[in-house]
Short mmCIF file of C-alpha atoms in Angstrom, two decimals:
data_model
loop_
_atom_site.label_atom_id
_atom_site.label_comp_id
_atom_site.label_asym_id
_atom_site.label_seq_id
_atom_site.Cartn_x
_atom_site.Cartn_y
_atom_site.Cartn_z
CA MET D 1228 -14.51 46.19 14.03
CA ARG D 1229 -11.74 46.48 11.43
CA ALA D 1230 -9.41 44.35 13.59
CA LEU D 1231 -12.15 41.75 14.04
CA CYS D 1232 -12.73 41.59 10.27
CA GLY D 1233 -8.99 41.14 9.72
CA LEU D 1234 -8.89 38.28 12.24
CA ARG D 1235 -11.83 36.60 10.53
CA SER D 1236 -10.13 37.01 7.18
CA ARG D 1237 -6.89 35.44 8.41
CA THR D 1238 -8.78 32.63 10.15
CA GLY D 1239 -10.75 31.95 6.98
CA ALA D 1240 -7.57 31.85 4.91
CA LEU D 1241 -5.93 29.45 7.38
CA LEU D 1242 -8.93 27.14 7.36
CA GLY D 1243 -8.93 27.26 3.56
CA LEU D 1244 -5.26 26.21 3.46
CA LEU D 1245 -5.88 23.40 5.94
CA LEU D 1246 -8.83 22.17 3.90
CA LEU D 1247 -6.79 22.30 0.69
CA GLY D 1248 -3.99 20.33 2.35
CA ALA D 1249 -6.45 17.70 3.57
CA LEU D 1250 -7.97 17.38 0.10
CA LEU D 1251 -4.55 17.02 -1.50
CA ALA D 1252 -3.57 14.34 1.03
CA LEU D 1253 -6.83 12.50 0.39
CA ALA D 1254 -6.28 12.67 -3.36
CA GLN D 1255 -2.77 11.31 -2.96
CA MET D 1256 -4.07 8.43 -0.81
CA ARG D 1257 -6.70 7.57 -3.38
CA ASP D 1258 -4.03 7.36 -6.03
CA ARG D 1259 -2.19 4.63 -4.12
CA VAL D 1260 -2.78 1.12 -5.39
CA TRP D 1261 -3.88 -0.25 -2.01
CA SER D 1262 -5.48 2.90 -0.60
CA ARG D 1263 -8.68 1.03 0.24
CA TYR D 1264 -6.78 -0.98 2.85
CA GLU D 1265 -4.63 1.78 4.34
CA ALA D 1266 -6.85 2.22 7.39
CA GLU D 1267 -5.92 -1.37 8.28
CA MET D 1268 -2.16 -0.93 7.75
CA GLN D 1269 0.40 -0.16 10.44
CA ASP D 1270 2.89 1.62 8.19
CA PRO D 1271 1.51 2.64 4.77
CA VAL D 1272 3.95 4.37 2.41
CA ASP D 1273 3.78 6.02 -1.00
CA ASP D 1274 3.87 3.87 -4.11
CA PRO D 1275 7.04 3.88 -6.22
CA PRO D 1276 6.73 5.52 -9.66
CA ASP D 1277 6.62 2.12 -11.40
CA ALA D 1278 4.11 0.55 -8.99
CA LEU D 1279 1.91 -0.78 -11.79
CA ARG D 1280 4.73 -2.41 -13.73
CA LYS D 1281 3.94 -6.07 -14.41
CA ALA D 1282 6.45 -8.78 -13.58
CA GLU D 1283 6.71 -12.55 -13.40
CA PHE D 1284 6.85 -12.66 -9.58
CA LYS D 1285 4.46 -11.01 -7.13
CA LEU D 1286 4.89 -10.96 -3.39
CA GLY D 1287 1.52 -11.76 -1.85
CA ARG D 1288 0.43 -10.33 1.50
CA LEU D 1289 -2.45 -12.26 3.09
CA ARG D 1290 -5.37 -10.23 4.39
CA TYR D 1291 -7.21 -12.36 6.93
CA ARG D 1292 -9.76 -11.82 9.70
CA SER D 1293 -9.01 -11.76 13.43
CA PRO D 1294 -11.21 -11.45 16.53
CA MET D 1295 -8.81 -8.72 17.66
CA ASP D 1296 -9.91 -6.53 14.76
CA ARG D 1297 -13.40 -6.07 16.17
CA GLY D 1298 -13.68 -2.64 17.69
CA ARG D 1299 -10.04 -1.89 16.89
CA ARG D 1300 -8.75 1.65 17.16
CA ARG D 1301 -5.70 1.28 14.97
CA TYR D 1302 -4.50 -1.16 12.32
CA ALA D 1303 -5.74 -4.71 11.73
CA ARG D 1304 -3.73 -7.75 12.77
CA TRP D 1305 -2.96 -8.71 9.16
CA GLY D 1306 -1.75 -5.15 8.54
CA ILE D 1307 1.15 -5.19 11.00
CA ASP D 1308 4.35 -4.05 9.20
CA VAL D 1309 2.26 -3.33 6.08
CA ASN D 1310 3.17 -2.05 3.70
CA LYS D 1311 6.59 -0.52 4.31
CA GLY D 1312 8.14 -3.85 5.30
CA ASP D 1313 6.88 -5.53 2.13
CA ARG D 1314 8.17 -2.72 -0.08
CA ILE D 1315 11.68 -2.83 1.37
CA PHE D 1316 11.85 -6.61 1.04
CA VAL D 1317 10.60 -6.47 -2.55
CA SER D 1318 13.24 -3.90 -3.49
CA LEU D 1319 16.02 -5.97 -1.92
CA LEU D 1320 14.77 -9.20 -3.46
CA GLN D 1321 15.03 -7.45 -6.82
CA ARG D 1322 18.62 -6.39 -6.11
CA LEU D 1323 19.83 -9.68 -4.66
CA THR D 1324 18.36 -12.08 -7.22
CA ARG D 1325 17.59 -12.25 -10.92
CA ILE D 1326 13.87 -12.60 -10.34
CA GLU D 1327 11.72 -10.12 -12.23
CA ILE D 1328 9.62 -8.75 -9.39
CA GLN D 1329 6.57 -6.52 -9.29
CA PRO D 1330 7.64 -3.32 -7.45
CA ILE D 1331 4.91 -3.54 -4.79
CA GLU D 1332 3.21 -6.28 -2.83
CA THR D 1333 -0.12 -7.78 -3.87
CA ILE D 1334 -2.62 -7.76 -1.02
CA ILE D 1335 -4.77 -10.83 -1.35
CA ASP D 1336 -7.95 -11.29 0.63
CA ILE D 1337 -8.16 -14.72 2.18
CA GLY D 1338 -11.66 -15.04 0.76
CA SER D 1339 -10.57 -14.47 -2.84
CA ASP D 1340 -9.77 -17.08 -5.46
CA GLU D 1341 -7.11 -14.67 -6.75
CA ILE D 1342 -4.77 -16.32 -4.26
CA PHE D 1343 -4.28 -19.08 -6.83
CA ASN D 1344 -2.42 -16.56 -9.00
CA LEU D 1345 0.20 -16.00 -6.28
CA PRO D 1346 2.73 -18.81 -5.73
CA TRP D 1347 4.28 -17.10 -2.66
CA VAL D 1348 2.33 -15.41 0.13
CA PHE D 1349 3.42 -13.82 3.41
CA ALA D 1350 1.28 -13.47 6.55
CA GLY D 1351 2.11 -11.82 9.86
CA SER D 1352 0.63 -12.22 13.35
CA VAL D 1353 -1.10 -15.47 12.44
CA GLY D 1354 -1.37 -16.38 16.11
CA ASP D 1355 -4.53 -14.30 16.01
CA TRP D 1356 -6.06 -15.40 12.71
CA GLU D 1357 -9.57 -16.76 12.33
CA LEU D 1358 -10.53 -18.94 9.36
CA SER D 1359 -14.00 -19.71 8.12
CA PRO D 1360 -14.66 -23.18 6.64
CA SER D 1361 -14.61 -21.76 3.11
CA GLU D 1362 -11.34 -19.92 3.73
CA ALA D 1363 -9.72 -23.06 5.14
CA GLU D 1364 -10.89 -25.03 2.09
CA ARG D 1365 -9.48 -22.39 -0.24
CA LEU D 1366 -6.09 -22.50 1.49
CA ARG D 1367 -6.13 -26.31 1.29
CA LYS D 1368 -6.60 -26.04 -2.47
CA TYR D 1369 -3.89 -23.37 -2.61
CA PHE D 1370 -1.35 -25.71 -1.01
CA ASP D 1371 -2.50 -28.67 -3.09
CA ARG D 1372 -1.73 -26.60 -6.19
CA GLY D 1373 1.82 -25.85 -5.03
CA GLY D 1374 1.35 -22.59 -3.15
CA PHE D 1375 3.86 -21.45 -0.51
CA LEU D 1376 3.12 -19.49 2.68
CA MET D 1377 5.60 -17.78 4.99
CA VAL D 1378 4.23 -16.86 8.44
CA ASP D 1379 5.86 -14.61 11.02
CA ASP D 1380 5.50 -12.45 14.13
CA PHE D 1381 3.55 -14.62 16.52
CA HIS D 1382 4.71 -15.60 19.98
CA ASN D 1383 3.99 -17.81 23.00
CA GLU D 1384 2.11 -21.07 23.27
CA ARG D 1385 -1.37 -19.58 23.10
CA GLU D 1386 -0.66 -17.97 19.74
CA TRP D 1387 1.02 -21.14 18.51
CA ALA D 1388 -2.04 -23.19 19.45
CA ASN D 1389 -4.36 -20.77 17.66
CA PHE D 1390 -2.19 -20.81 14.55
CA MET D 1391 -2.15 -24.61 14.51
CA ALA D 1392 -5.91 -24.72 15.04
CA GLY D 1393 -6.22 -22.82 11.75
CA ILE D 1394 -3.72 -25.14 10.09
CA HIS D 1395 -5.72 -28.17 11.18
CA GLN D 1396 -8.83 -26.60 9.69
CA ILE D 1397 -6.90 -26.51 6.41
CA ASN D 1398 -5.42 -29.99 6.80
CA PRO D 1399 -6.23 -32.14 9.86
CA ASP D 1400 -3.12 -34.25 9.22
CA ALA D 1401 -0.66 -31.33 9.05
CA ARG D 1402 2.35 -31.61 11.34
CA ALA D 1403 4.89 -28.92 12.15
CA GLU D 1404 8.55 -29.84 12.44
CA GLU D 1405 11.77 -28.03 13.28
CA LEU D 1406 14.01 -27.22 10.34
CA GLU D 1407 17.49 -28.72 10.63
CA ASP D 1408 20.66 -26.73 9.93
CA GLY D 1409 21.30 -28.58 6.68
CA ASP D 1410 17.82 -28.15 5.26
CA PRO D 1411 17.81 -26.99 1.61
CA ALA D 1412 15.74 -23.93 2.57
CA PHE D 1413 18.75 -22.64 4.53
CA ARG D 1414 21.16 -23.13 1.62
CA THR D 1415 19.40 -21.99 -1.55
CA VAL D 1416 21.17 -18.61 -1.79
CA PHE D 1417 22.65 -17.77 1.60
CA ASP D 1418 24.15 -20.26 4.04
CA LEU D 1419 22.00 -19.87 7.14
CA LYS D 1420 23.49 -22.60 9.26
CA ASN D 1421 24.32 -20.08 11.99
CA ARG D 1422 21.01 -18.27 12.34
CA VAL D 1423 20.09 -15.57 14.83
CA ARG D 1424 16.69 -14.55 16.10
CA VAL D 1425 15.18 -11.52 14.36
CA PRO D 1426 13.52 -9.46 17.12
CA GLY D 1427 10.76 -6.89 16.92
CA ALA D 1428 11.77 -3.24 16.98
CA ASN D 1429 10.00 -2.83 20.33
CA VAL D 1430 12.25 -5.39 22.05
CA VAL D 1431 15.45 -5.21 19.97
CA HIS D 1432 17.34 -3.29 22.66
CA GLY D 1433 16.06 -5.47 25.50
CA ASP D 1434 15.80 -9.21 26.04
CA MET D 1435 14.25 -9.65 22.54
CA ILE D 1436 11.39 -11.68 24.06
CA GLU D 1437 7.96 -10.58 22.89
CA ARG D 1438 4.67 -11.55 24.54
CA GLY D 1439 6.32 -14.39 26.42
CA GLY D 1440 7.79 -16.15 23.37
CA ILE D 1441 11.15 -17.22 24.78
CA GLU D 1442 12.85 -19.53 22.28
CA PRO D 1443 12.96 -18.70 18.54
CA HIS D 1444 11.95 -21.48 16.17
CA TRP D 1445 12.38 -22.05 12.44
CA ARG D 1446 9.66 -24.58 11.61
CA THR D 1447 7.85 -25.91 8.58
CA ILE D 1448 4.87 -27.90 7.41
CA ARG D 1449 5.57 -30.17 4.44
CA ASP D 1450 3.45 -31.90 1.84
CA ALA D 1451 3.35 -35.68 1.33
CA GLN D 1452 6.47 -35.47 -0.89
CA GLY D 1453 8.50 -33.62 1.75
CA ARG D 1454 8.36 -30.19 0.10
CA MET D 1455 7.93 -27.21 2.38
CA GLN D 1456 4.48 -25.65 2.06
CA ILE D 1457 4.64 -23.32 5.04
CA ALA D 1458 7.77 -21.63 6.43
CA ILE D 1459 7.18 -20.71 10.07
CA CYS D 1460 9.05 -17.97 11.94
CA PHE D 1461 7.89 -18.41 15.54
CA ASN D 1462 8.90 -16.21 18.50
CA MET D 1463 10.59 -13.75 16.17
CA ASP D 1464 9.67 -10.82 13.92
CA VAL D 1465 11.20 -11.06 10.46
CA GLY D 1466 8.75 -8.43 9.20
CA ASP D 1467 10.33 -5.84 11.51
CA GLY D 1468 13.74 -6.79 10.15
CA TRP D 1469 12.46 -5.78 6.72
CA GLU D 1470 10.46 -2.76 7.85
CA PHE D 1471 13.29 -1.16 9.83
CA ALA D 1472 16.15 -2.02 7.48
CA ASP D 1473 16.49 1.72 6.79
CA ASP D 1474 16.32 2.74 10.46
CA PRO D 1475 19.72 3.44 12.09
CA ASP D 1476 18.28 2.51 15.49
CA TYR D 1477 17.52 -1.04 14.35
CA PRO D 1478 20.70 -3.16 14.23
CA GLU D 1479 21.84 -4.07 10.73
CA ARG D 1480 22.68 -7.61 11.87
CA TYR D 1481 19.02 -8.47 12.36
CA SER D 1482 17.80 -6.79 9.19
CA SER D 1483 20.41 -8.70 7.19
CA GLU D 1484 19.27 -11.96 8.77
CA ALA D 1485 15.62 -11.20 7.97
CA ILE D 1486 16.41 -10.34 4.36
CA ARG D 1487 18.55 -13.45 3.83
CA LEU D 1488 15.89 -15.69 5.33
CA GLY D 1489 13.17 -14.19 3.14
CA VAL D 1490 15.29 -14.49 0.01
CA ASN D 1491 16.06 -18.13 0.76
CA TYR D 1492 12.39 -18.98 1.25
CA VAL D 1493 11.40 -17.29 -2.00
CA ILE D 1494 14.07 -19.11 -4.00
CA TYR D 1495 13.27 -22.40 -2.30
CA SER D 1496 9.61 -22.08 -3.26
CA MET D 1497 10.56 -21.48 -6.90
CA THR D 1498 13.09 -24.32 -7.16
CA HIS D 1499 11.56 -27.17 -5.14
#
């Protein structure tokens, strides 16, 4: 009986410690700025100490809907690479430019008018997005007011067609074109005439082809004046280049390319 009581006592103490640890973890999660979205993120990380510091530039991350999110077991499509990739890119953008940058990304719901407060927004896996009429109209107004969108991490012709279907909801006359080597977007900070594909971490040590997307493309959609509105990274994964910049297993060459490309697109959007 005495041994049984001792076992119960130790078991109770262990359960108490486990419960305390779970409560502490939950409290820490609730303290994070974007904790309400963490169940939808692939790679959530802790906030930096100065997370709430205000700055003139905010990196927007677009939270959209996807049919693939219904009945999902893990993260949402918009949440791929979020939010570790955004945090690393923000920190490097701060170091490599003179832009005063907010230390963390700003997650913006596609259904919110708050998007008009963000001049630069990033979206991943847009080959699986789904836009309602009101969301398409809001994005049309966003571009009409000078907003800039960078899209990434979608592959193959099916995903391209679905992405462009959303674009044509926004603007039926929109036309995608290949960026030429001498385009100003490739020369704002870094000279990117000799570009290389940025592969996903899951294919970086193989043929670098993901979901059948064979050839990498750097494309754009421009406004009537010729200014880039949307920077398109197709059949590549720039977000992984950011996310795994601190991972020794991910080649530095591709992370450097991803960072340079992102920096150029940010500066282009602010100077053109």
